[in-house]
Amino acid sequence: MQSVFSVVIPAFNEEEVIRETYKRLSAVMQSMAEPYELVFVNDGSRDKTAEIIAGLCASDKSVRLVNFSRNFGHMPAISAGMEYARGKAIFIIDADLQDPPEIFPQMAKKWREGYHVVYGQREKRKGESLFKKVSAKLFYRFIRRMTSVNMPVDTGEFRLIDRKVCETVNRLPEKNRYIRGLVSWVGFKQTAVLYVREERFAGKTKYPLRKMIAFAMDAVTAFSYKPLKIATSLGFFVSIASFIYLVAIFYQYFFTETTITGWASTMGILLFTQGIVMMILGLMGEYIGRIYEELKNRPAYIVQEVIEHED
């Protein structure tokens, strides 16, 4: 019997929470009284995450495990889950239980009303520092302003997508995938379900500040040329300002008795303009690096094995 619902759960070093994740997901899906499957994607975990999920596969025919050959990252893990999902509608949720599976029925109701994408939108974030809350808020609004795709704010990958959307995204050829951006880019009828994000049930966050910054850079370079346009405008502005300053220097030299004898202003301008040049070169390097990665045409992930219940 084909599953009506698939649940894609990427997991990396989640041995402390994975049993509770399975327990809550199973309870929610059973309450919906429709055929379902739980597709866990082990993203090269170094703890007992894969071993625990393999044990669940042996005892529950609704559970499947997709094992990567190594750690490839969060986005490739979600992509793999979408490739292996068989359901008519696919839920995407992280294994850490910060996003509550208990709102799946609300998402499913919206889906039955005709929506192709139902994304979870956070009203509140529990158990996070003020810095984390403020930086996350700025991150989502920065991405929305900088990209050419209308991505909803305060949303992550936690969502339901229709089979049609899943197959459309799966067909996209790019390797560096920003899933929420791709789902917004393909269009279809989309809506939100509001929820409160909880604290992690156990374990540590997999997205420290360093990864969040890299994540933001990936999002911007994947969906927008605005940074290059800003760099061009900035370079033009600096050139005009430098020309005006040069005119002022010539005026002082020929028409006044005051001349610049020190190095302070010269070095200040030199360091400023060189900093701008290095920033623009670095930005261009980010785009060239993405082109390089795409041209290599390597797979986004490698599956070592798929484990499921044996009848």
C-alpha positions as CSV (number, residue, x, y, z in Angstrom):
1,M,0.0,0.0,0.0
2,Q,1.4,3.4,-1.0
3,S,2.0,5.7,1.9
4,V,-0.1,8.9,2.0
5,F,2.5,10.6,4.1
6,S,6.3,10.4,4.3
7,V,8.3,12.0,7.0
8,V,11.9,13.0,6.1
9,I,14.1,13.2,9.2
10,P,17.8,14.2,8.6
11,A,20.0,13.2,11.6
12,F,23.6,13.8,12.5
13,N,24.9,12.6,15.9
14,E,21.4,12.5,17.5
15,E,21.7,9.4,19.6
16,E,20.4,11.2,22.7
17,V,17.1,12.2,21.1
18,I,16.4,9.8,18.2
19,R,14.3,7.3,20.2
20,E,12.1,10.1,21.5
21,T,11.9,11.5,18.0
22,Y,10.6,8.2,16.7
23,K,8.2,7.9,19.6
24,R,6.6,11.3,19.0
25,L,6.5,11.0,15.3
26,S,4.9,7.5,15.4
27,A,2.3,8.7,17.9
28,V,1.4,11.7,15.7
29,M,1.3,9.7,12.4
30,Q,-0.8,6.9,13.9
31,S,-3.3,9.5,15.1
32,M,-3.7,10.7,11.5
33,A,-5.0,7.2,10.6
34,E,-3.3,7.1,7.1
35,P,-0.5,4.9,5.7
36,Y,2.8,6.5,6.4
37,E,6.6,6.0,6.5
38,L,9.4,7.5,8.5
39,V,12.5,8.1,6.3
40,F,15.5,8.7,8.5
41,V,18.7,10.0,6.8
42,N,21.8,9.4,8.7
43,D,24.3,12.1,7.7
44,G,27.5,10.3,8.6
45,S,26.9,10.2,12.3
46,R,29.8,9.3,14.5
47,D,27.8,8.1,17.4
48,K,25.1,5.4,17.7
49,T,22.4,7.2,15.7
50,A,22.5,4.8,12.7
51,E,22.6,1.7,15.0
52,I,19.5,2.9,16.9
53,I,17.6,3.7,13.8
54,A,18.5,0.3,12.2
55,G,17.0,-1.3,15.3
56,L,13.8,0.6,14.8
57,C,13.7,-0.6,11.2
58,A,13.8,-4.2,12.4
59,S,10.8,-3.7,14.7
60,D,8.7,-1.3,12.6
61,K,8.0,-1.7,8.9
62,S,7.1,2.0,8.6
63,V,10.7,3.0,9.3
64,R,13.5,3.2,6.6
65,L,17.1,4.3,7.1
66,V,19.2,6.0,4.4
67,N,22.8,5.8,5.4
68,F,25.4,8.2,3.9
69,S,28.9,7.1,3.3
70,R,30.1,10.1,5.3
71,N,28.8,13.5,6.5
72,F,27.6,15.5,3.5
73,G,25.5,18.2,5.4
74,H,22.0,19.1,6.3
75,M,20.8,20.1,2.8
76,P,22.0,17.0,1.1
77,A,20.4,14.9,3.8
78,I,17.0,16.5,3.2
79,S,17.5,16.1,-0.6
80,A,18.2,12.4,-0.1
81,G,15.1,12.0,2.0
82,M,13.0,13.7,-0.6
83,E,14.5,11.4,-3.3
84,Y,13.6,8.3,-1.2
85,A,10.2,9.4,0.0
86,R,7.2,7.6,-1.5
87,G,4.3,9.5,0.0
88,K,1.7,11.7,-1.7
89,A,2.7,14.4,0.8
90,I,6.1,14.8,2.5
91,F,6.8,16.3,5.9
92,I,10.3,17.6,6.6
93,I,11.4,17.8,10.2
94,D,14.8,17.8,12.0
95,A,15.5,15.1,14.6
96,D,16.1,17.5,17.5
97,L,12.4,18.0,18.3
98,Q,12.6,21.8,18.3
99,D,9.9,21.8,15.6
100,P,6.9,20.0,17.1
101,P,5.5,17.1,15.0
102,E,2.2,17.6,16.8
103,I,1.2,20.3,14.2
104,F,1.4,17.8,11.3
105,P,-2.4,17.4,11.4
106,Q,-2.8,21.1,10.9
107,M,-0.4,21.0,7.9
108,A,-2.2,18.0,6.5
109,K,-5.5,19.8,6.8
110,K,-4.2,22.7,4.7
111,W,-2.8,20.3,2.2
112,R,-6.2,18.7,1.8
113,E,-7.6,22.1,1.2
114,G,-5.5,22.4,-1.9
115,Y,-2.2,23.9,-0.7
116,H,1.0,22.4,-2.2
117,V,3.4,23.7,0.4
118,V,2.6,24.3,4.1
119,Y,5.5,25.7,6.0
120,G,5.9,26.1,9.7
121,Q,6.4,29.8,10.7
122,R,7.8,30.5,14.1
123,E,5.9,32.8,16.5
124,K,8.3,32.3,19.3
125,R,11.6,30.6,20.0
126,K,12.1,29.0,23.4
127,G,15.3,28.3,25.2
128,E,17.6,30.5,23.0
129,S,19.8,33.4,23.9
130,L,18.9,37.0,23.0
131,F,21.8,37.0,20.6
132,K,20.5,33.8,18.9
133,K,17.0,35.2,18.6
134,V,18.1,38.6,17.3
135,S,20.6,37.1,14.8
136,A,18.0,34.6,13.5
137,K,15.5,37.4,13.0
138,L,18.1,39.5,11.1
139,F,19.2,36.5,9.1
140,Y,15.7,35.8,7.7
141,R,15.1,39.4,6.8
142,F,18.5,39.8,5.3
143,I,18.0,36.8,3.1
144,R,14.6,38.1,2.0
145,R,16.0,41.5,1.1
146,M,19.0,40.1,-0.7
147,T,17.5,37.3,-2.7
148,S,15.3,37.5,-5.8
149,V,12.9,34.9,-4.4
150,N,10.1,35.8,-2.1
151,M,11.0,33.5,0.8
152,P,8.8,33.8,4.0
153,V,10.5,35.0,7.1
154,D,11.0,33.0,10.3
155,T,10.7,29.7,8.5
156,G,13.1,26.8,8.1
157,E,12.9,23.4,6.4
158,F,10.0,22.3,8.7
159,R,7.1,21.9,6.3
160,L,4.8,19.7,4.3
161,I,5.3,19.6,0.5
162,D,3.1,17.9,-2.1
163,R,4.4,15.0,-4.2
164,K,4.3,17.3,-7.2
165,V,6.5,19.9,-5.5
166,C,8.9,17.2,-4.3
167,E,9.4,15.7,-7.8
168,T,9.8,19.2,-9.2
169,V,12.6,20.1,-6.7
170,N,14.2,16.7,-7.2
171,R,14.5,17.3,-10.9
172,L,16.5,20.5,-10.4
173,P,20.1,19.8,-11.4
174,E,22.0,22.0,-9.0
175,K,24.2,20.4,-6.4
176,N,24.5,23.2,-3.8
177,R,20.9,23.1,-2.5
178,Y,19.1,25.6,-0.3
179,I,15.9,23.7,0.1
180,R,13.6,26.3,1.5
181,G,14.7,28.7,-1.3
182,L,14.1,26.0,-4.0
183,V,10.7,25.2,-2.6
184,S,9.8,29.0,-2.7
185,W,11.4,29.3,-6.2
186,V,9.3,26.5,-7.8
187,G,6.1,28.3,-6.8
188,F,2.8,26.4,-6.4
189,K,0.2,27.3,-3.8
190,Q,1.8,27.9,-0.4
191,T,0.6,28.9,3.1
192,A,1.9,29.0,6.7
193,V,1.0,27.3,10.0
194,L,2.2,29.3,13.0
195,Y,3.9,27.5,15.9
196,V,6.2,27.9,18.9
197,R,9.7,26.5,18.5
198,E,10.8,24.5,21.5
199,E,14.2,23.9,23.1
200,R,16.3,21.0,21.9
201,F,15.1,17.8,23.7
202,A,18.8,16.8,24.1
203,G,22.2,17.2,22.5
204,K,23.8,20.3,20.9
205,T,22.9,22.5,18.1
206,K,24.4,21.7,14.7
207,Y,24.2,25.3,13.6
208,P,26.6,27.5,15.5
209,L,27.3,31.1,14.4
210,R,30.0,30.1,11.9
211,K,27.7,27.7,10.1
212,M,24.8,30.2,10.1
213,I,27.1,32.8,8.4
214,A,28.1,30.2,5.8
215,F,24.5,29.2,5.4
216,A,23.5,32.8,4.8
217,M,26.2,33.2,2.1
218,D,25.0,30.0,0.4
219,A,21.4,31.3,0.4
220,V,22.4,34.7,-1.1
221,T,24.7,33.4,-3.8
222,A,22.3,30.6,-4.8
223,F,19.4,33.0,-5.4
224,S,20.6,36.5,-6.1
225,Y,23.1,38.7,-8.0
226,K,22.4,41.6,-5.7
227,P,25.7,41.4,-3.9
228,L,27.6,41.8,-7.2
229,K,25.4,44.8,-8.0
230,I,26.1,46.3,-4.6
231,A,29.8,45.7,-5.1
232,T,29.6,47.5,-8.5
233,S,27.8,50.4,-7.0
234,L,30.2,50.6,-4.1
235,G,33.2,50.5,-6.4
236,F,31.6,53.3,-8.5
237,F,31.0,55.4,-5.3
238,V,34.6,54.9,-4.1
239,S,35.9,55.9,-7.5
240,I,33.9,59.1,-7.6
241,A,34.9,60.0,-4.0
242,S,38.6,59.3,-4.8
243,F,38.3,61.6,-7.9
244,I,36.8,64.4,-5.9
245,Y,39.5,64.0,-3.3
246,L,42.2,64.1,-6.0
247,V,40.7,67.4,-7.4
248,A,40.8,68.8,-3.9
249,I,44.5,67.8,-3.6
250,F,45.3,69.5,-6.9
251,Y,43.5,72.7,-5.8
252,Q,45.4,72.8,-2.5
253,Y,48.7,72.3,-4.4
254,F,48.2,75.0,-7.1
255,F,46.0,77.6,-5.4
256,T,46.8,77.5,-1.7
257,E,49.9,77.4,0.4
258,T,48.8,74.3,2.3
259,T,49.9,70.9,1.0
260,I,49.5,67.5,2.5
261,T,52.8,66.6,3.9
262,G,51.9,63.5,6.0
263,W,51.1,59.9,5.1
264,A,48.0,59.5,7.4
265,S,45.3,60.6,4.9
266,T,47.1,58.8,2.0
267,M,47.4,55.5,3.9
268,G,43.9,55.8,5.2
269,I,42.5,56.1,1.7
270,L,44.8,53.4,0.4
271,L,43.8,50.9,3.1
272,F,40.1,51.8,2.6
273,T,40.1,51.3,-1.1
274,Q,42.2,48.1,-0.9
275,G,39.7,46.8,1.6
276,I,36.9,47.4,-0.8
277,V,38.8,45.7,-3.6
278,M,39.5,42.6,-1.4
279,M,35.9,42.4,-0.3
280,I,34.7,42.5,-4.0
281,L,37.3,39.9,-5.0
282,G,36.1,37.7,-2.1
283,L,32.5,38.1,-3.2
284,M,33.4,37.2,-6.8
285,G,35.3,34.2,-5.5
286,E,32.1,32.9,-3.7
287,Y,30.2,33.0,-7.0
288,I,33.1,31.4,-8.9
289,G,33.4,28.7,-6.3
290,R,29.8,27.8,-6.7
291,I,30.3,27.6,-10.5
292,Y,33.3,25.4,-10.0
293,E,31.3,23.0,-7.7
294,E,28.5,22.8,-10.2
295,L,30.8,22.1,-13.1
296,K,32.5,19.2,-11.3
297,N,29.1,17.6,-11.4
298,R,29.8,15.4,-8.4
299,P,26.7,14.0,-6.6
300,A,25.5,16.0,-3.6
301,Y,25.7,12.8,-1.5
302,I,26.6,9.2,-1.6
303,V,24.3,6.5,-0.1
304,Q,26.1,3.7,1.5
305,E,23.0,1.6,2.2
306,V,19.3,1.7,2.7
307,I,17.9,-0.4,5.6
308,E,14.2,-1.2,6.0
309,H,12.0,-3.8,7.7
310,E,12.3,-7.4,6.4
311,D,9.0,-9.2,6.1
